Coordinates of C-alpha atoms and ligand atoms in Angstrom, one line a residue:
M1 CA 28.2 127.2 62.9
K2 CA 29.5 125.8 59.9
I3 CA 27.5 127.0 56.3
G4 CA 28.5 126.0 53.1
I5 CA 27.9 124.2 49.8
D6 CA 25.7 121.0 50.8
S7 CA 25.7 119.4 47.1
I8 CA 26.9 121.3 43.7
A9 CA 25.9 119.7 39.7
F10 CA 26.0 121.1 37.1
S11 CA 24.5 121.2 33.3
T12 CA 25.8 122.5 29.9
S13 CA 24.4 121.8 26.4
K14 CA 23.8 118.6 24.5
Y15 CA 26.3 120.2 21.5
F16 CA 29.8 121.5 21.2
L17 CA 31.7 122.8 18.7
K18 CA 35.8 122.5 18.1
L19 CA 38.0 125.1 18.5
E20 CA 40.1 123.7 15.6
T21 CA 36.6 123.8 13.5
L22 CA 36.3 127.3 14.3
A23 CA 40.0 128.2 13.9
L24 CA 39.6 126.7 10.0
H25 CA 36.6 128.7 8.7
R26 CA 38.2 131.8 10.8
R27 CA 41.6 131.7 9.4
E28 CA 43.1 131.2 12.7
D29 CA 46.1 129.4 14.1
Y30 CA 44.6 126.4 16.1
E31 CA 47.3 127.3 18.8
K32 CA 46.1 129.9 19.4
Y33 CA 43.4 129.2 20.6
Y34 CA 43.8 125.8 21.8
V35 CA 47.7 126.7 23.6
G36 CA 47.4 131.3 23.4
I37 CA 44.0 130.9 24.5
G38 CA 44.0 127.4 26.5
Q39 CA 40.9 126.5 25.0
K40 CA 39.6 123.1 23.1
Q41 CA 35.7 123.0 22.7
M42 CA 32.8 125.2 23.3
S43 CA 29.0 124.3 24.3
I44 CA 26.7 125.6 21.7
F45 CA 23.2 126.0 22.8
P46 CA 20.2 124.6 20.1
P47 CA 17.2 126.9 19.7
N48 CA 15.3 125.0 23.2
E49 CA 17.8 125.1 25.5
D50 CA 18.0 128.3 26.9
I51 CA 19.4 129.2 30.8
V52 CA 16.0 128.1 32.5
T53 CA 16.2 124.3 30.7
I54 CA 19.8 123.8 31.7
A55 CA 19.7 125.3 35.3
V56 CA 16.3 123.1 35.9
D57 CA 18.9 120.1 35.5
A58 CA 21.5 121.9 37.0
A59 CA 19.1 121.8 40.0
Q60 CA 17.2 118.8 39.9
K61 CA 20.6 116.8 40.2
A62 CA 22.2 119.6 43.0
T63 CA 19.0 118.4 45.6
A64 CA 18.7 114.7 44.7
S65 CA 20.7 114.1 47.5
T66 CA 18.3 116.9 49.8
P67 CA 16.6 114.9 52.0
D68 CA 13.1 117.3 52.1
K69 CA 13.0 119.7 49.7
N70 CA 10.6 121.5 51.7
D71 CA 13.9 123.3 53.7
I72 CA 13.9 125.1 50.4
D73 CA 13.0 128.3 51.3
M74 CA 15.4 130.7 49.3
L75 CA 16.4 130.5 45.2
I76 CA 18.5 133.0 43.8
F77 CA 19.4 132.3 40.3
A78 CA 22.3 134.2 39.5
T79 CA 22.9 135.5 35.2
E80 CA 23.9 137.6 33.1
S81 CA 22.0 135.9 30.2
S82 CA 18.5 136.9 31.1
F83 CA 15.8 137.7 28.1
D84 CA 13.7 139.3 30.9
L85 CA 13.7 142.4 32.2
S86 CA 11.0 141.9 34.6
K87 CA 9.9 137.7 35.9
S88 CA 13.0 135.8 37.3
A89 CA 14.3 132.9 35.8
G90 CA 14.2 131.6 38.7
I91 CA 10.8 131.5 38.6
Y92 CA 10.8 128.2 35.9
V93 CA 12.7 126.6 38.0
H94 CA 10.3 126.8 41.3
N95 CA 7.8 125.3 39.5
F96 CA 10.0 122.3 37.8
L97 CA 11.7 121.1 41.7
Q98 CA 7.8 122.1 42.7
L99 CA 9.1 123.9 45.8
R100 CA 7.1 125.2 48.7
E101 CA 5.0 128.0 47.5
D102 CA 6.9 130.5 50.7
C103 CA 9.5 130.3 49.2
R104 CA 11.6 133.3 48.1
V105 CA 13.0 133.8 44.4
F106 CA 15.0 136.4 43.2
D107 CA 17.1 136.9 40.2
L108 CA 21.0 138.3 40.9
K109 CA 23.0 140.3 38.5
Q110 CA 26.8 141.4 38.2
A111 CA 28.5 139.8 35.4
C112 CA 30.2 137.0 36.4
Y113 CA 30.5 138.0 39.8
S114 CA 26.7 137.6 40.6
A115 CA 26.7 133.5 42.2
T116 CA 29.1 134.5 44.5
A117 CA 27.2 137.5 45.7
A118 CA 24.0 134.7 46.2
L119 CA 26.7 132.6 47.9
Q120 CA 27.5 134.8 50.4
L121 CA 23.5 136.4 50.9
A122 CA 22.3 132.4 51.0
K123 CA 25.6 132.1 53.9
S124 CA 23.9 135.3 55.3
Y125 CA 20.6 133.9 55.2
V126 CA 21.0 130.4 56.8
R127 CA 23.2 131.5 60.0
E128 CA 19.7 133.6 60.8
N129 CA 17.4 130.6 59.3
P130 CA 19.7 127.4 60.4
R131 CA 16.9 125.0 59.5
S132 CA 16.8 126.3 56.4
K133 CA 18.5 125.4 52.9
V134 CA 19.3 128.2 49.9
L135 CA 19.1 126.5 46.2
V136 CA 21.8 129.1 44.8
V137 CA 21.4 128.6 40.7
A138 CA 24.2 129.9 38.4
S139 CA 23.2 130.0 34.5
D140 CA 25.0 131.8 31.8
I141 CA 25.2 131.4 28.3
V142 CA 27.9 133.8 26.4
K143 CA 27.7 135.1 23.4
Y144 CA 30.2 137.2 21.5
L145 CA 29.7 138.8 17.6
P146 CA 30.9 135.9 14.7
N147 CA 34.6 137.1 13.9
T148 CA 35.9 138.9 17.4
P149 CA 38.3 137.6 19.4
G150 CA 36.1 136.6 21.9
E151 CA 34.0 134.1 19.9
P152 CA 36.1 131.5 20.8
T153 CA 36.0 132.5 24.3
Q154 CA 31.9 131.8 23.8
G155 CA 30.0 129.0 25.8
G156 CA 27.7 128.7 28.8
A157 CA 26.7 126.1 31.4
A158 CA 24.4 125.9 35.1
V159 CA 25.1 125.1 38.2
A160 CA 23.4 124.7 41.3
M161 CA 24.2 124.4 44.8
V162 CA 22.3 123.7 48.0
V163 CA 23.8 126.1 50.8
G164 CA 23.0 124.5 54.5
E165 CA 23.9 123.6 57.6
N166 CA 26.6 121.2 58.1
P167 CA 27.4 121.2 54.3
R168 CA 29.2 118.3 52.8
V169 CA 30.8 119.5 50.0
L170 CA 32.5 122.9 52.2
T171 CA 32.6 125.2 54.2
L172 CA 32.6 128.9 53.9
E173 CA 35.2 130.8 56.0
P174 CA 34.6 134.0 57.2
Y175 CA 36.9 136.5 55.4
S176 CA 36.5 138.0 51.9
G177 CA 39.2 140.9 50.4
I178 CA 35.8 142.8 47.8
H179 CA 36.5 145.2 45.6
T180 CA 34.9 147.5 43.1
T181 CA 35.8 149.9 40.0
D182 CA 33.6 151.6 37.7
V183 CA 35.4 150.4 34.1
M184 CA 33.7 149.9 30.8
D185 CA 35.3 146.2 30.6
F186 CA 33.0 143.9 29.3
W187 CA 28.7 145.1 28.7
R188 CA 25.7 143.8 27.3
P189 CA 23.0 146.7 26.0
I190 CA 19.4 145.1 26.5
Y191 CA 18.5 145.2 22.6
K192 CA 21.7 143.1 21.9
S193 CA 22.4 139.3 22.4
E194 CA 26.0 139.0 21.8
A195 CA 28.4 140.8 25.2
L196 CA 30.9 143.7 24.0
F197 CA 34.0 143.9 25.3
D198 CA 37.6 145.3 25.2
S199 CA 40.2 143.1 25.8
K200 CA 42.8 144.5 26.4
L201 CA 41.1 146.4 29.8
S202 CA 39.1 143.2 30.9
V203 CA 42.7 141.3 31.2
Y204 CA 44.3 144.2 32.7
N205 CA 41.2 144.4 35.4
Y206 CA 40.7 141.0 36.4
L207 CA 44.2 141.0 37.1
K208 CA 44.8 144.1 38.8
S209 CA 41.6 143.3 41.0
L210 CA 43.1 139.6 41.6
N211 CA 46.1 141.7 43.9
T212 CA 43.8 143.8 45.6
T213 CA 41.2 141.2 46.7
L214 CA 43.7 138.6 47.6
E215 CA 45.8 141.5 49.6
R216 CA 42.4 142.5 51.4
Y217 CA 42.1 138.8 51.7
L218 CA 44.9 137.7 53.6
T219 CA 44.9 141.0 55.6
L220 CA 41.7 140.4 57.0
S221 CA 42.2 136.1 57.1
R222 CA 45.7 137.1 59.1
L223 CA 46.3 134.0 56.3
N224 CA 49.4 133.5 53.8
T225 CA 49.5 132.4 50.8
S226 CA 51.0 129.3 51.6
D227 CA 48.0 128.7 54.0
L228 CA 45.9 128.2 50.2
D229 CA 46.6 125.0 49.1
C230 CA 44.7 125.7 45.9
I231 CA 42.8 128.5 43.9
C232 CA 39.6 128.3 42.0
Y233 CA 39.9 131.2 39.6
H234 CA 37.3 132.6 37.4
A235 CA 37.9 131.1 34.1
P236 CA 36.6 132.8 31.3
F237 CA 39.0 130.8 29.5
C238 CA 42.1 128.5 30.6
K239 CA 45.0 131.0 30.0
M240 CA 43.5 133.6 32.4
A241 CA 43.5 131.6 35.2
R242 CA 47.2 130.6 34.1
K243 CA 48.1 133.9 33.9
A244 CA 46.0 134.7 37.6
N245 CA 47.8 131.5 39.0
Q246 CA 51.6 133.5 38.0
Q247 CA 50.4 136.0 39.9
T248 CA 49.6 134.3 43.1
L249 CA 51.5 131.2 43.6
R250 CA 51.6 128.2 41.7
N251 CA 48.9 125.7 42.8
K252 CA 49.7 121.8 41.7
F253 CA 46.1 121.4 40.9
L254 CA 45.5 124.1 38.7
E255 CA 44.9 122.2 35.9
N256 CA 42.4 119.4 37.0
S257 CA 40.1 122.4 38.5
L258 CA 40.4 123.7 34.2
I259 CA 39.4 120.3 32.7
Y260 CA 35.9 121.2 32.3
G261 CA 36.0 124.9 31.2
S262 CA 38.2 123.8 28.6
L263 CA 35.2 121.6 27.3
I264 CA 32.7 124.3 28.0
G265 CA 33.7 127.4 27.5
N266 CA 32.8 130.8 29.5
S267 CA 30.2 129.9 31.8
C268 CA 29.8 133.6 33.2
S269 CA 28.3 133.3 36.6
A270 CA 28.9 129.4 37.1
S271 CA 32.5 129.1 35.7
V272 CA 34.2 130.1 39.1
Y273 CA 31.9 126.8 40.7
I274 CA 32.4 124.7 36.9
C275 CA 36.1 125.1 38.1
L276 CA 35.5 123.4 41.9
L277 CA 33.4 121.0 40.3
S278 CA 36.1 120.5 38.0
L279 CA 39.5 120.1 40.9
L280 CA 37.2 118.2 43.3
D281 CA 36.1 115.2 40.3
N282 CA 39.1 115.1 39.0
T283 CA 41.6 115.0 42.0
P284 CA 42.6 111.7 43.3
E285 CA 44.6 112.3 46.5
S286 CA 41.6 113.4 49.0
L287 CA 41.1 116.9 48.7
S288 CA 39.3 116.8 52.8
Q289 CA 40.2 119.6 54.9
K290 CA 42.9 121.7 52.4
R291 CA 41.8 125.5 52.2
V292 CA 40.6 126.6 48.8
G293 CA 40.7 130.0 47.7
F294 CA 38.8 131.4 45.4
F295 CA 38.4 134.6 43.0
S296 CA 35.1 135.5 41.7
Y297 CA 35.5 138.3 39.1
G298 CA 32.5 140.0 37.4
S299 CA 33.4 142.5 34.8
G300 CA 32.2 145.7 34.8
S301 CA 33.3 145.3 37.7
V302 CA 33.2 143.7 41.3
A303 CA 35.7 140.7 42.6
E304 CA 36.0 138.5 45.7
F305 CA 38.5 136.5 47.3
F306 CA 37.1 134.4 49.8
S307 CA 38.0 130.1 51.1
G308 CA 36.6 127.6 52.5
I309 CA 37.4 124.2 53.7
I310 CA 36.6 120.8 52.0
S311 CA 34.6 118.5 54.2
E312 CA 35.2 115.0 54.9
G313 CA 33.9 112.7 52.9
Y314 CA 33.0 115.4 50.5
R315 CA 33.0 113.0 47.6
E316 CA 30.3 111.2 48.8
A317 CA 27.8 114.1 47.9
L318 CA 29.3 114.5 44.4
S319 CA 28.9 112.2 40.9
P320 CA 32.5 113.2 39.3
E321 CA 31.0 109.5 36.4
N322 CA 27.8 111.8 35.5
S323 CA 29.9 115.1 35.2
R324 CA 32.5 113.6 32.9
R325 CA 29.6 111.7 30.2
L326 CA 27.1 114.9 30.7
I327 CA 30.4 116.5 28.6
E328 CA 31.9 113.3 26.9
D329 CA 27.9 112.6 25.5
R330 CA 27.9 116.1 24.4
M331 CA 27.8 115.8 20.3
E332 CA 30.2 118.1 18.0
V333 CA 28.2 120.1 15.3
P334 CA 29.7 120.8 11.8
F335 CA 30.0 124.7 11.7
D336 CA 27.1 126.0 9.1
E337 CA 24.7 124.2 12.2
Y338 CA 26.4 126.7 14.5
E339 CA 26.5 129.7 13.2
S340 CA 22.4 128.7 12.8
F341 CA 22.5 128.7 16.4
S342 CA 23.6 132.3 16.7
D343 CA 20.8 133.9 17.4
G344 CA 20.4 133.3 20.6
I345 CA 17.7 134.3 22.5
N346 CA 15.3 135.1 19.7
M347 CA 15.5 131.8 18.0
L348 CA 12.8 129.8 17.8
P349 CA 12.4 126.8 19.7
S350 CA 12.9 123.4 17.6
S351 CA 12.6 119.3 18.0
K352 CA 14.7 119.0 15.9
Y353 CA 17.4 119.1 19.0
Q354 CA 17.8 117.5 22.3
N355 CA 18.2 118.8 25.2
I356 CA 20.3 117.5 28.3
G357 CA 17.9 117.7 30.7
A358 CA 14.5 116.7 31.7
V359 CA 12.8 120.4 30.4
T360 CA 12.8 122.1 26.8
L361 CA 11.5 125.7 25.9
A362 CA 8.6 123.8 23.7
R363 CA 7.6 127.6 21.8
I364 CA 7.5 131.2 22.3
E365 CA 3.8 132.5 22.0
N366 CA 3.1 136.3 22.4
D367 CA 6.3 136.8 23.5
K368 CA 5.8 134.1 26.5
R369 CA 8.8 131.2 26.9
I370 CA 6.6 128.0 27.5
Y371 CA 8.3 125.5 29.3
R372 CA 7.5 121.1 29.4
S373 CA 8.7 118.7 31.1
I374 CA 9.4 116.1 27.8
S375 CA 7.8 113.3 29.5
S376 CA 4.6 115.1 28.8
L377 CA 5.2 116.1 25.2
S378 CA 5.8 112.5 24.2
Ligands
LIG401 P1 43.4 138.2 21.4 O1 43.5 139.8 21.0 O2 42.4 137.6 20.2 O3 44.1 137.2 21.6 O4 42.2 138.3 22.8 P2 46.1 138.1 21.7 O5 46.3 138.4 20.3 O6 45.7 139.1 22.9 O7 46.7 136.3 22.1 C1 46.0 135.7 23.5 C2 47.4 134.7 23.6 O8 47.4 133.8 22.7 C3 48.5 135.4 23.5 O9 49.6 135.1 24.8 C4 49.4 135.3 22.7 O10 50.7 135.6 22.5 C5 48.4 134.2 21.7 P3 49.4 135.7 25.9 O11 50.3 137.0 25.2 O12 48.3 136.2 26.5 O13 50.5 134.8 27.0 N1 48.9 133.3 20.5 C6 49.2 131.7 20.4 N2 49.6 131.7 20.9 C7 50.2 130.5 20.3 N3 50.6 130.2 18.8 C8 50.0 131.5 18.0 C9 49.3 132.5 19.2 N4 48.7 133.4 18.2 C10 48.8 134.1 19.6 N5 49.4 131.0 16.8 C11 41.1 137.8 24.5 C12 42.7 136.9 23.4 C13 40.5 136.5 25.3 C14 41.3 138.4 25.8 C15 39.6 137.7 23.9 O14 39.5 136.7 23.1 C16 38.6 138.7 25.1 O15 38.7 139.8 24.4 N6 37.7 137.9 25.4 C17 36.4 138.6 25.9 C18 36.8 139.2 27.1 C19 37.6 138.5 27.9 O16 37.2 137.0 28.0 N7 38.0 138.6 28.7 C20 39.2 138.7 30.2 C21 38.5 139.1 31.2 S1 37.3 139.9 32.0 C22 36.4 138.6 32.4 O17 36.6 137.3 32.9 C23 35.0 138.5 32.8 C24 33.8 138.0 31.4 O18 34.0 136.6 32.2 C25 33.2 138.7 31.3 C26 32.0 138.9 33.1 O19 32.0 139.4 34.2 O20 30.7 139.0 32.7 C27 34.2 138.3 30.2

C-alpha cells in the first residue's frame, strides 16, 4: 500500500524584516547574515497573527483539493511555540475547518522534530485505516532575544499536509534512521517567549545527528547515498543546510529547496517541509519518481533520516504561483515596528495589522484567545 503526502501547503506572516535593516541597527556586517548565515529576510508576526491563524490558513489550502473532508478523522498539530499547556492548538484548526466531530485532535512537541513524528504516526494510522486521511499541521514562530546570535535566524511558518493512501505528492518509504540524545543545545522555559540556545553545541549536535541517522538509514534500507536524488534538511538558517550537504553529498537541487526558507527564516517544525515545497515549486525539471531524503532535527534532541518517492503528476497537486505570491506580497516593516512585535504571545491583538489568511486573533479576554473569521468582523 502506498501512503504519504497527498497535498501540502504553507502559510506565513503578512510582514517581514530585511536582514540588511537588522544588520544596520545591530552594527553587524550584512555579509555575515547574507553569506555567513545565508538569510535574506525573516517573517515577523503582528499581534493578531499566531501559530493558530497561520495554521488555519495552511490547512484550508491543503484541504481545498481533498474530495471529502469527512475522510479526515485525525488532526495532529506539531509545534514548540504553543501558548497553552493544556488545550491543543489543533482544536481551533478543527473548528475553523469544520472537520467531523469524531476526529482525534492533539498536539505534539519535540522542538523542530515533532512534525516528522506526526507524519510517521499518520502513516501507521492510515496503514491500519486505509479509508482515513490524517491532517498534519506544523506551525511555529521562532523568537530569540534581541542582540543575541539567534536574532537573525528568527522567522515562522505553518505547513499543512494531508496524509493518505495513493498520495499525489510523495510516497513515504519504510526505513528511518533515528537518534535521540539528551543535550541542552536549545530550550524554551514555559515562562519565556524567546528560546535560549548554545550556538556551537547546537550546530555540532545537528551535524553529528545527521551522520548517525544517515548511516542508520543507509544500513537499514541497503541503499547508498547515490540512490538519493536530493535531500531536504531541517534549515534553521540556510548555511546550516549547506554545511549538512557538504557532509553528505552534493546535490544539485539543494539551492531550490532553500529559496523559501531564506526569505521566511526558521520555521522549526515546519522547516524541513517548507524545504520540500520550495524544492517542488522551484525545480523546473520533473522530479517524478525521484527519491528525496529528509533530515529532520529537533534540539534536545531527536533526529530522523527517512525518504520518500515523488509521485507522477505531483505538479497537479501544487500551486507554486500562490506560494510565491504569499512570500512576495508580504509587507516590509521598519525596524521600530519589528521591535514593537517583540513581546510574542503576550502582545494584544490590533486591527491595525493585516492577517495572511481568513482568521484573526480578535482579542484576549480573561486569558482566553478569541479567534474570528475576518469576514464575520466586517
Ligand atoms: P554566531 O556566533 O553569530 O556566528 O552564530 P559565527 O561567528 O559562528 O558566524 C557564522 C558564520 O558567518 C561563520 O561561517 C562565519 O565565518 C561567517 P562558518 O564558519 O559557519 O562557515 N561570518 C561571515 N561571513 C561573511 N562576512 C562576514 C562574516 N562574519 C562571520 N562579515 C548561529 C551563528 C547561526 C549559530 C546563531 O545564529 C545561532 O546560535 N542560532 C540559533 C541556534 C541554531 O539555529 N542552531 C542551529 C542548529 S540547532 C537546530 O537546527 C534546531 C533549532 O531549529 C531549534 C529546534 O529544534 O527547535 C534551532
